[in-house]
Coordinates of C-alpha atoms and ligand atoms in Angstrom, one line a residue:
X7 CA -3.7 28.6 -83.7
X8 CA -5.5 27.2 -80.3
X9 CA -4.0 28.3 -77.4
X10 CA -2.5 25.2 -76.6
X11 CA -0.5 25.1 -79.3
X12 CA 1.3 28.3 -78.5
X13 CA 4.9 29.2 -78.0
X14 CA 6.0 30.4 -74.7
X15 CA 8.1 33.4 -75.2
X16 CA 9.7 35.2 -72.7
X17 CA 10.5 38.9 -72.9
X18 CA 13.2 40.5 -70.9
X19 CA 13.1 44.1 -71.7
X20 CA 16.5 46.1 -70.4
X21 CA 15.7 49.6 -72.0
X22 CA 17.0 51.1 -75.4
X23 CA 15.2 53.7 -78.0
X24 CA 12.2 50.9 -78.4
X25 CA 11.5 51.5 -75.0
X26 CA 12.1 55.8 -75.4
X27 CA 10.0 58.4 -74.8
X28 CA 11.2 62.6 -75.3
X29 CA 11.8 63.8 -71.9
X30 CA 13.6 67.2 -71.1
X31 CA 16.9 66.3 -71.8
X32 CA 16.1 64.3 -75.7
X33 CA 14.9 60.0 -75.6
X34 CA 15.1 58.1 -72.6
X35 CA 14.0 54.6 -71.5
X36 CA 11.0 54.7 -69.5
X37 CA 9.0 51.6 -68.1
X38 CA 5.1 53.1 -69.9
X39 CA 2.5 50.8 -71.6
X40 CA 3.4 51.4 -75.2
X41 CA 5.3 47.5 -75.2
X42 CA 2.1 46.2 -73.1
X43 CA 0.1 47.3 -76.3
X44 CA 2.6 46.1 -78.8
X45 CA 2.7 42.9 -76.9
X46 CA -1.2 42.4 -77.1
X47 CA -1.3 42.2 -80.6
X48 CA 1.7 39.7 -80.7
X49 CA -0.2 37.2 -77.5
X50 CA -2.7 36.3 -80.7
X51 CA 0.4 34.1 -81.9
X52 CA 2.3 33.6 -78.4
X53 CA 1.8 33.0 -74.9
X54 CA 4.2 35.7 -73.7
X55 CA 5.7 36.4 -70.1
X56 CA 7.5 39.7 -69.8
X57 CA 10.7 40.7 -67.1
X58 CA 11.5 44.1 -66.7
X59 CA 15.1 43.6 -65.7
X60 CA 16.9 47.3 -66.4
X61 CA 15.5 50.4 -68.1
X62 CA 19.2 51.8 -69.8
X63 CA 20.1 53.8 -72.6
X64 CA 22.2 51.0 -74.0
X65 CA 25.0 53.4 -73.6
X66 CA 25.1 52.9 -69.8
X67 CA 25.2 49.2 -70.3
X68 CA 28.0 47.8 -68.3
X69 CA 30.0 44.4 -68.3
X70 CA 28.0 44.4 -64.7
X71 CA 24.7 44.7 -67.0
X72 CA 25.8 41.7 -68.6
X73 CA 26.1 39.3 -66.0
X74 CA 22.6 40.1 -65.0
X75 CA 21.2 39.7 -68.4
X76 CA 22.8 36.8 -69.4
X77 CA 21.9 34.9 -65.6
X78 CA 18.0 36.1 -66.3
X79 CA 18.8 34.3 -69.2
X80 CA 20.2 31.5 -68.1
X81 CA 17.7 31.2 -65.0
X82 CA 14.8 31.2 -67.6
X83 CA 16.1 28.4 -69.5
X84 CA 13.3 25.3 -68.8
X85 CA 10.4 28.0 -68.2
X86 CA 9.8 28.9 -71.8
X87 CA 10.1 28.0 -75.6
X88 CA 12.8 30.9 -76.5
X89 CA 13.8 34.4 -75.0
X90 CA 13.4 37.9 -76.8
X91 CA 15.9 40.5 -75.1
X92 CA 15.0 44.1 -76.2
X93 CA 18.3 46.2 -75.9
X94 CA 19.2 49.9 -77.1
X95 CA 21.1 49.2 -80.1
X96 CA 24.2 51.3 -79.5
X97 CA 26.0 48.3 -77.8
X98 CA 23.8 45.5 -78.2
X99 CA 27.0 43.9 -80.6
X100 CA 28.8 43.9 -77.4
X101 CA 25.9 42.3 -75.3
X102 CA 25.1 39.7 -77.7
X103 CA 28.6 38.8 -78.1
X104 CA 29.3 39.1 -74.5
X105 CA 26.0 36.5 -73.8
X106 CA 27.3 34.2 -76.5
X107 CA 30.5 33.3 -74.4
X108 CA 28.8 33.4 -71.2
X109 CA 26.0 31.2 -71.9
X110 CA 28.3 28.3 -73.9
X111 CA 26.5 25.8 -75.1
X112 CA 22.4 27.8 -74.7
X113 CA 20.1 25.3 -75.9
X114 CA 16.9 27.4 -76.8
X115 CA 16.7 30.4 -79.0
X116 CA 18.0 33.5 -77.5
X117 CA 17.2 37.0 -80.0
X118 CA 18.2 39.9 -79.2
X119 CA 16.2 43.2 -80.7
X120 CA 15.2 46.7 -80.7
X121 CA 14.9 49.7 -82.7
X122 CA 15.9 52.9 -84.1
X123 CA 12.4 55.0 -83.7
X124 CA 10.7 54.3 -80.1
X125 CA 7.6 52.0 -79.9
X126 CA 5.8 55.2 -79.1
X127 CA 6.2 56.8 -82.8
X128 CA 3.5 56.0 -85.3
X129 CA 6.6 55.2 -88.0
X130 CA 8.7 52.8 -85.3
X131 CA 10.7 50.1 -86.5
X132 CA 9.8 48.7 -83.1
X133 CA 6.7 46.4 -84.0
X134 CA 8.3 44.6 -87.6
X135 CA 11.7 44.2 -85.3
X136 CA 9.8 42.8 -82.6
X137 CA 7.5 40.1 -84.4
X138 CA 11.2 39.1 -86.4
X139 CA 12.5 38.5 -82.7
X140 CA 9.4 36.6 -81.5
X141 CA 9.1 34.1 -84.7
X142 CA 13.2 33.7 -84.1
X143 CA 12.7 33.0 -80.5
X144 CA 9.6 30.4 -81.3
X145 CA 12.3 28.6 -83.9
X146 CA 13.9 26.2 -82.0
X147 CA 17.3 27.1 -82.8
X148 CA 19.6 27.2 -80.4
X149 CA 21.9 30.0 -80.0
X150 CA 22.3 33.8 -79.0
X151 CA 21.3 36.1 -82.3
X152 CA 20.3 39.7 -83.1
X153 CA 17.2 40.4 -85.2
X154 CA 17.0 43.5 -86.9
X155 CA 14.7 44.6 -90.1
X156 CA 13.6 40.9 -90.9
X157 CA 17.1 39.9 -90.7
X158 CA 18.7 37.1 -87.8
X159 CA 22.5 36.8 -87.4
X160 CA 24.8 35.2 -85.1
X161 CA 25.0 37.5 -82.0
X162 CA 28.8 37.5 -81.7
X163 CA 29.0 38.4 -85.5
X164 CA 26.5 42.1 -85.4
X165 CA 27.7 45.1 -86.3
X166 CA 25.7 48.2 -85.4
X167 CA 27.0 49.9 -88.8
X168 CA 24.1 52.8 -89.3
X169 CA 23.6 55.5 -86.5
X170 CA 20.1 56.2 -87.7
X171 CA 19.1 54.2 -91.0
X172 CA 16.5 51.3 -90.3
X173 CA 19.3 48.8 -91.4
X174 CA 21.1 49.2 -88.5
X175 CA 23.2 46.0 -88.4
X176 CA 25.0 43.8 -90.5
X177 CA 26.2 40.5 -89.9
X178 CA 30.1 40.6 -90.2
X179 CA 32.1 37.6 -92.4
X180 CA 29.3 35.2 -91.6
X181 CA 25.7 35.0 -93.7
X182 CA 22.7 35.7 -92.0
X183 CA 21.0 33.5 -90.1
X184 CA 17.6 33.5 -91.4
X185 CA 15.7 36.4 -92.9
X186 CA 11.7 37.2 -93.8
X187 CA 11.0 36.4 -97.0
X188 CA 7.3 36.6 -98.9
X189 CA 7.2 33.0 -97.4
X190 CA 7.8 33.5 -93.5
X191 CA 10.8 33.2 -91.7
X192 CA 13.5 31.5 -93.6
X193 CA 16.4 29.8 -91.8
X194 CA 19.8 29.3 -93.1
X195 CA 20.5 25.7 -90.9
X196 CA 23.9 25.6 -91.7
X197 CA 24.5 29.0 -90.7
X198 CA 23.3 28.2 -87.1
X199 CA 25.8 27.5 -84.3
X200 CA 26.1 23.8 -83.3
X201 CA 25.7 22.9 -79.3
X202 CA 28.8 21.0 -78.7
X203 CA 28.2 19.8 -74.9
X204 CA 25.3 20.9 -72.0
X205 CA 24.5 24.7 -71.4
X206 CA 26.6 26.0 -69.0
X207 CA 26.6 29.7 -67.2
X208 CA 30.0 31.4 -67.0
X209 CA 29.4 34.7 -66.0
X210 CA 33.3 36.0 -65.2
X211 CA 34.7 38.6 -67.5
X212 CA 37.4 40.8 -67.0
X213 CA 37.3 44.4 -67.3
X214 CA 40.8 45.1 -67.5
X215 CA 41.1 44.4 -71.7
X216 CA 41.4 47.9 -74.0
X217 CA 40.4 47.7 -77.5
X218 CA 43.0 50.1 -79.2
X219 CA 42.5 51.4 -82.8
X220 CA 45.6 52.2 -84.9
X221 CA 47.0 55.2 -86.1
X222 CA 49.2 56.1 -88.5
X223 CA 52.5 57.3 -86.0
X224 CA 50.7 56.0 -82.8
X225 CA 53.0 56.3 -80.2
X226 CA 54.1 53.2 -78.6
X227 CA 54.4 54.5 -75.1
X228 CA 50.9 53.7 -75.0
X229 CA 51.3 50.0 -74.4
X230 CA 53.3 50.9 -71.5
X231 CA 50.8 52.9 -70.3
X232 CA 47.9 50.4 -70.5
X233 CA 50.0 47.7 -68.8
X234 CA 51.3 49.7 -66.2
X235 CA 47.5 50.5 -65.7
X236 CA 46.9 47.0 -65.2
X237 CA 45.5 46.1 -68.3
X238 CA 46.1 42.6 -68.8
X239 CA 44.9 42.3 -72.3
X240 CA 44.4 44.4 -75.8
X241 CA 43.0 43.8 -78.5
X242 CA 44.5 45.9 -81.4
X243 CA 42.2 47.1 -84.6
X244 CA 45.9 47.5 -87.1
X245 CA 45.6 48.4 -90.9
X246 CA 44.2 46.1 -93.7
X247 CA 45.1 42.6 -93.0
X248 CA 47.0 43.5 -89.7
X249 CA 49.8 45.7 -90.3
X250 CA 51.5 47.6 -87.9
X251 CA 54.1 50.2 -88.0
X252 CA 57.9 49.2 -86.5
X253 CA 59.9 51.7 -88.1
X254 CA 59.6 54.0 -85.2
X255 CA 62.5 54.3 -83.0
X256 CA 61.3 54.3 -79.2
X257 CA 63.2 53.8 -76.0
X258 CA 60.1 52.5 -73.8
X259 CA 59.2 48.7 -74.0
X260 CA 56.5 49.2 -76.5
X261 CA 54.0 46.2 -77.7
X262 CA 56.9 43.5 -77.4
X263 CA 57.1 44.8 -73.9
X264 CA 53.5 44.7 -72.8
X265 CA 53.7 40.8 -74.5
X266 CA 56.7 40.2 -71.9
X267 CA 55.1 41.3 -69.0
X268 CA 52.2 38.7 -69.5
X269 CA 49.5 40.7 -71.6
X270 CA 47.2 38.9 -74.2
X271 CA 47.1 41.1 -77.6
X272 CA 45.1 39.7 -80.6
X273 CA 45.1 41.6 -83.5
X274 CA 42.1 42.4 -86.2
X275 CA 41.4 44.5 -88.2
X276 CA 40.3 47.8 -88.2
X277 CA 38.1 46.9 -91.8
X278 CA 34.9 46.0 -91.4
X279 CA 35.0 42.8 -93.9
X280 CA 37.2 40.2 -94.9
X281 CA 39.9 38.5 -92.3
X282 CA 43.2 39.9 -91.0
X283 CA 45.7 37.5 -92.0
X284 CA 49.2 38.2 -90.5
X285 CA 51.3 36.2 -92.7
X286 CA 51.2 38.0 -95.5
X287 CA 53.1 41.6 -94.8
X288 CA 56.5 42.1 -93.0
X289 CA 54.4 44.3 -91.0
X290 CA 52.4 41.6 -90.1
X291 CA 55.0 38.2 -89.6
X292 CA 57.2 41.2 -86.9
X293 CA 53.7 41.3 -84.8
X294 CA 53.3 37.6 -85.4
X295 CA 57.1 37.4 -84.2
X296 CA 56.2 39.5 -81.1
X297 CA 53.7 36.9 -79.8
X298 CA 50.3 38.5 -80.9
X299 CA 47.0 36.1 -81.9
X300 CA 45.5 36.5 -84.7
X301 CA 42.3 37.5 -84.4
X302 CA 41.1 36.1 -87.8
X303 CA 37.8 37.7 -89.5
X304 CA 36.2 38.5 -86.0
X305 CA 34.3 41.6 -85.1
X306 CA 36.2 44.0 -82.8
X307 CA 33.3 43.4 -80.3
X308 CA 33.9 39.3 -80.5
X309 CA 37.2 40.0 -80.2
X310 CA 37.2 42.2 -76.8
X311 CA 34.4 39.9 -75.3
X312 CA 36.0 37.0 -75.7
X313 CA 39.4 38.4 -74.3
X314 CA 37.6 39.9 -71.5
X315 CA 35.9 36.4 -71.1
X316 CA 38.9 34.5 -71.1
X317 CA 41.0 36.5 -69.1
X318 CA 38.1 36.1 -66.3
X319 CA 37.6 32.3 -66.5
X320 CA 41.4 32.3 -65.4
X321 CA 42.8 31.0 -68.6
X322 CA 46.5 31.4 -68.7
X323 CA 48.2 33.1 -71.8
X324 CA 48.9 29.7 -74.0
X325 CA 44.7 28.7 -72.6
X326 CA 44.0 31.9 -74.3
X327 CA 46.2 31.3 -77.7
X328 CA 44.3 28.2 -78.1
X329 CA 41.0 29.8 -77.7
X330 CA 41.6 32.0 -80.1
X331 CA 42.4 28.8 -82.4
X332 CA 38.7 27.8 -81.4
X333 CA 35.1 29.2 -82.9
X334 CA 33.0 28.7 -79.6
X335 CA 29.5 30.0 -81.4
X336 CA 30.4 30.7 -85.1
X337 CA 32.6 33.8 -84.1
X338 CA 35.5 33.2 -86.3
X339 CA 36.4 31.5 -89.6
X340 CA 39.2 28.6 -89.1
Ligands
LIG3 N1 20.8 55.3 -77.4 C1 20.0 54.2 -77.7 C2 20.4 53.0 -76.9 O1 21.4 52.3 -77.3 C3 19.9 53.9 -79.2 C4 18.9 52.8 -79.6 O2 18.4 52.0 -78.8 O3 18.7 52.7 -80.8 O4 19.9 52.7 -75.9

C-alpha cells in the first residue's frame, strides 16, 4: 500500500484496561508508550493521528465525559477517514450508546474498542481488538459501533456480558455488524444504520433518569422517592416480557403517581434477549394502562441514554412517547 493511498485514522484514547498498567493500588490508566508501539506497527497500513483526551478507568466515566468525547468526535469529523475511540470496557455500552444519540446522523465510521488484558501484557487482547477497530474505522460506514474480538456491532445495541472472558460483548437483538472472517473484514450492509439527514451535534442529556431493576415485592414507595428527588424519568428493567407486580396494597402514589406528576417511564426487560412486549400479560396491559412506553427489545443502556437524551433536548412527555416509537441508529425493532 503507497502511502498515498492510506486511510487517515484518528485515535482518541480516553483510558480503560488497554491503556493499564499495575500500580499500588491494582490496574490503572496511565498515558506510557506501550499504544505508541502498538500504533507503529498498525501506521504500515494507516496514516494515524492520536488525541489523548482523558486517561479513566471507564468506571469514572461520567455523562460530563460524554459530551467531551462525543464533541472531539464531532470536531474531527472532515480531518480524517474514520475515528477509533479506545474506552475501558466497563461502561463503554453506555458511551457508545450515549455517542449514538448525540452525534445523530455521524457520517464517517466511528468504533469504539478496548480490551480485557492491558496493551502492556505479552497475552493482550489489545493489539487483535485494536487492528478490528482500525479496518472498521477505514470502512466507510457510517455510524457509531463497538469492536471487540473480530466482531462490529451497532454501538447502542453492546452489551458488556463477560467480566473477564475475551468475548466481552455481545450485540443485543440485532446481528453483528461485520466480523473477521479467513477473508478480511466482512460487513453485514444491511445491518448498518442508514443516515437519514446531515450530522448534527446534540450534546444535552439529562442526568436526572434512574434505571430501576425489579424485584419480586419491590416496594412502591420508591417511585415516590425518585420523583420527589427530582428525577424526571425511569426506566424500569420488569420480569420477562414486562410484567410488574400490582397486587400490593400501598397508600403512597406509587408508579401511576410518578406518571401523574410528569415522569417518563419506559419499561424493558430485565432479560437480556428477545423484546418486552406489554400486551400480552395482565401484568403488562395495567403498566400499559398507567401510561408507561414500551421500551421494545432495547438494551437497558439504549434505553437510559436515550431517556436521558430526550429529556435534555427538551422534548415534552408525548415528544418523548413518539421517540420511543422511532429507531434513531438501529436501537430498537419496530
Ligand atoms: N475497569 C476497566 C475500565 O472499564 C475495565 C476494562 O477496560 O476492561 O476502564
Amino acid at each position: 500500500m503507497g502511502n498515498t493511498e492510506k486511510k487517515h485514522i484518528l485515535l482518541i484514547t480516553t483510558g480503560g484496561t488497554i491503556a493499564s498498567v499495575l500500580g499500588g493500588e491494582g490496574l490503572e490508566p496511565r498515558r506510557s508508550d506501550v499504544m505508541e508501539r502498538e500504533l507503529n506497527q498498525l501506521r504500515t497500513y494507516y496514516r494515524i493521528t492520536v488525541q489523548d483526551l482523558m486517561c479513566l478507568d471507564s468506571s469514572n466515566i461520567r455523562p460530563e465525559e460524554w459530551v467531551i468525547i462525543a464533541r472531539a468526535i464531532f470536531e474531527a469529523r472532515g480531518t480524517c477517514d474514520g475515528i477509533v475511540v479506545s474506552h475501558g470496557t466497563d461502561t463503554m455500552a453506555y458511551t457508545a450508546s450515549m455517542a449514538t444519540f448525540m452525534l445523530e446522523n455521524i457520517d464517517l465510521p466511528v468504533v469504539f474498542t478496548g480490551s480485557q488484558l492491558p496493551l502492556a501484557d505479552f497475552l493482550s487482547d489489545g493489539p487483535g481488538n485494536l487492528r478490528t477497530a482500525f479496518a472498521m474505522a477505514a470502512s466507510g460506514a457510517p455510524g457509531v459501533f463497538l469492536a471487540f474480538d473480530r466482531k462490529i456491532m451497532l454501538g447502542c445495541r453492546a452489551v458488556k456480558v463477560r467480566a473477564a472472558g475475551f468475548s466481552a460483548f455481545e450485540s443485543i437483538n440485532s446481528r453483528y455488524v461485520g466480523n473477521v472472517t479467513a477473508t478480511g473484514l466482512a460487513l453485514d450492509r444491511d445491518a448498518l444504520p442508514k443516515l437519514t439527514g446531515p450530522a448534527r451535534f446534540r450534546p444535552q442529556a439529562s442526568r436526572q433518569v434512574f434505571l430501576l431493576k425489579l424485584t419480586p415485592g419491590l416496594d412502591p414507595s420508591i417511585f415516590d422517592t425518585l420523583v420527589d428527588q427530582g428525577y424526571r424519568g425511569i426506566v424500569i428493567e420488569a420480569f420477562g416480557l414486562g410484567g410488574m407486580h400490582f397486587l400490593q396494597q400501598y397508600p403512597g402514589r406509587g408508579l401511576a403517581g410518578a406518571i401523574e406528576r410528569g415522569v417518563s417511564v419506559v419499561v424493558c426487560s430485565q432479560c437480556l434477549y428477545d423484546s418486552s412486549n406489554l400486551n400480552v400479560y395482565q401484568v403488562g396491559k395495567k403498566l400499559l394502562d398507567m401510561g408507561v412506553i414500551q421500551g421494545g427489545d432495547m438494551t437497558s443502556e439504549a434505553a437510559l441514554t436515550k431517556l436521558m437524551w430526550a429529556i435534555g433536548q427538551g422534548m415534552s412527555g408525548e415528544q418523548i412517547r413518539a421517540l420511543f416509537r422511532r429507531s434513531l441508529a438501529g436501537e430498537i425493532t419496530l
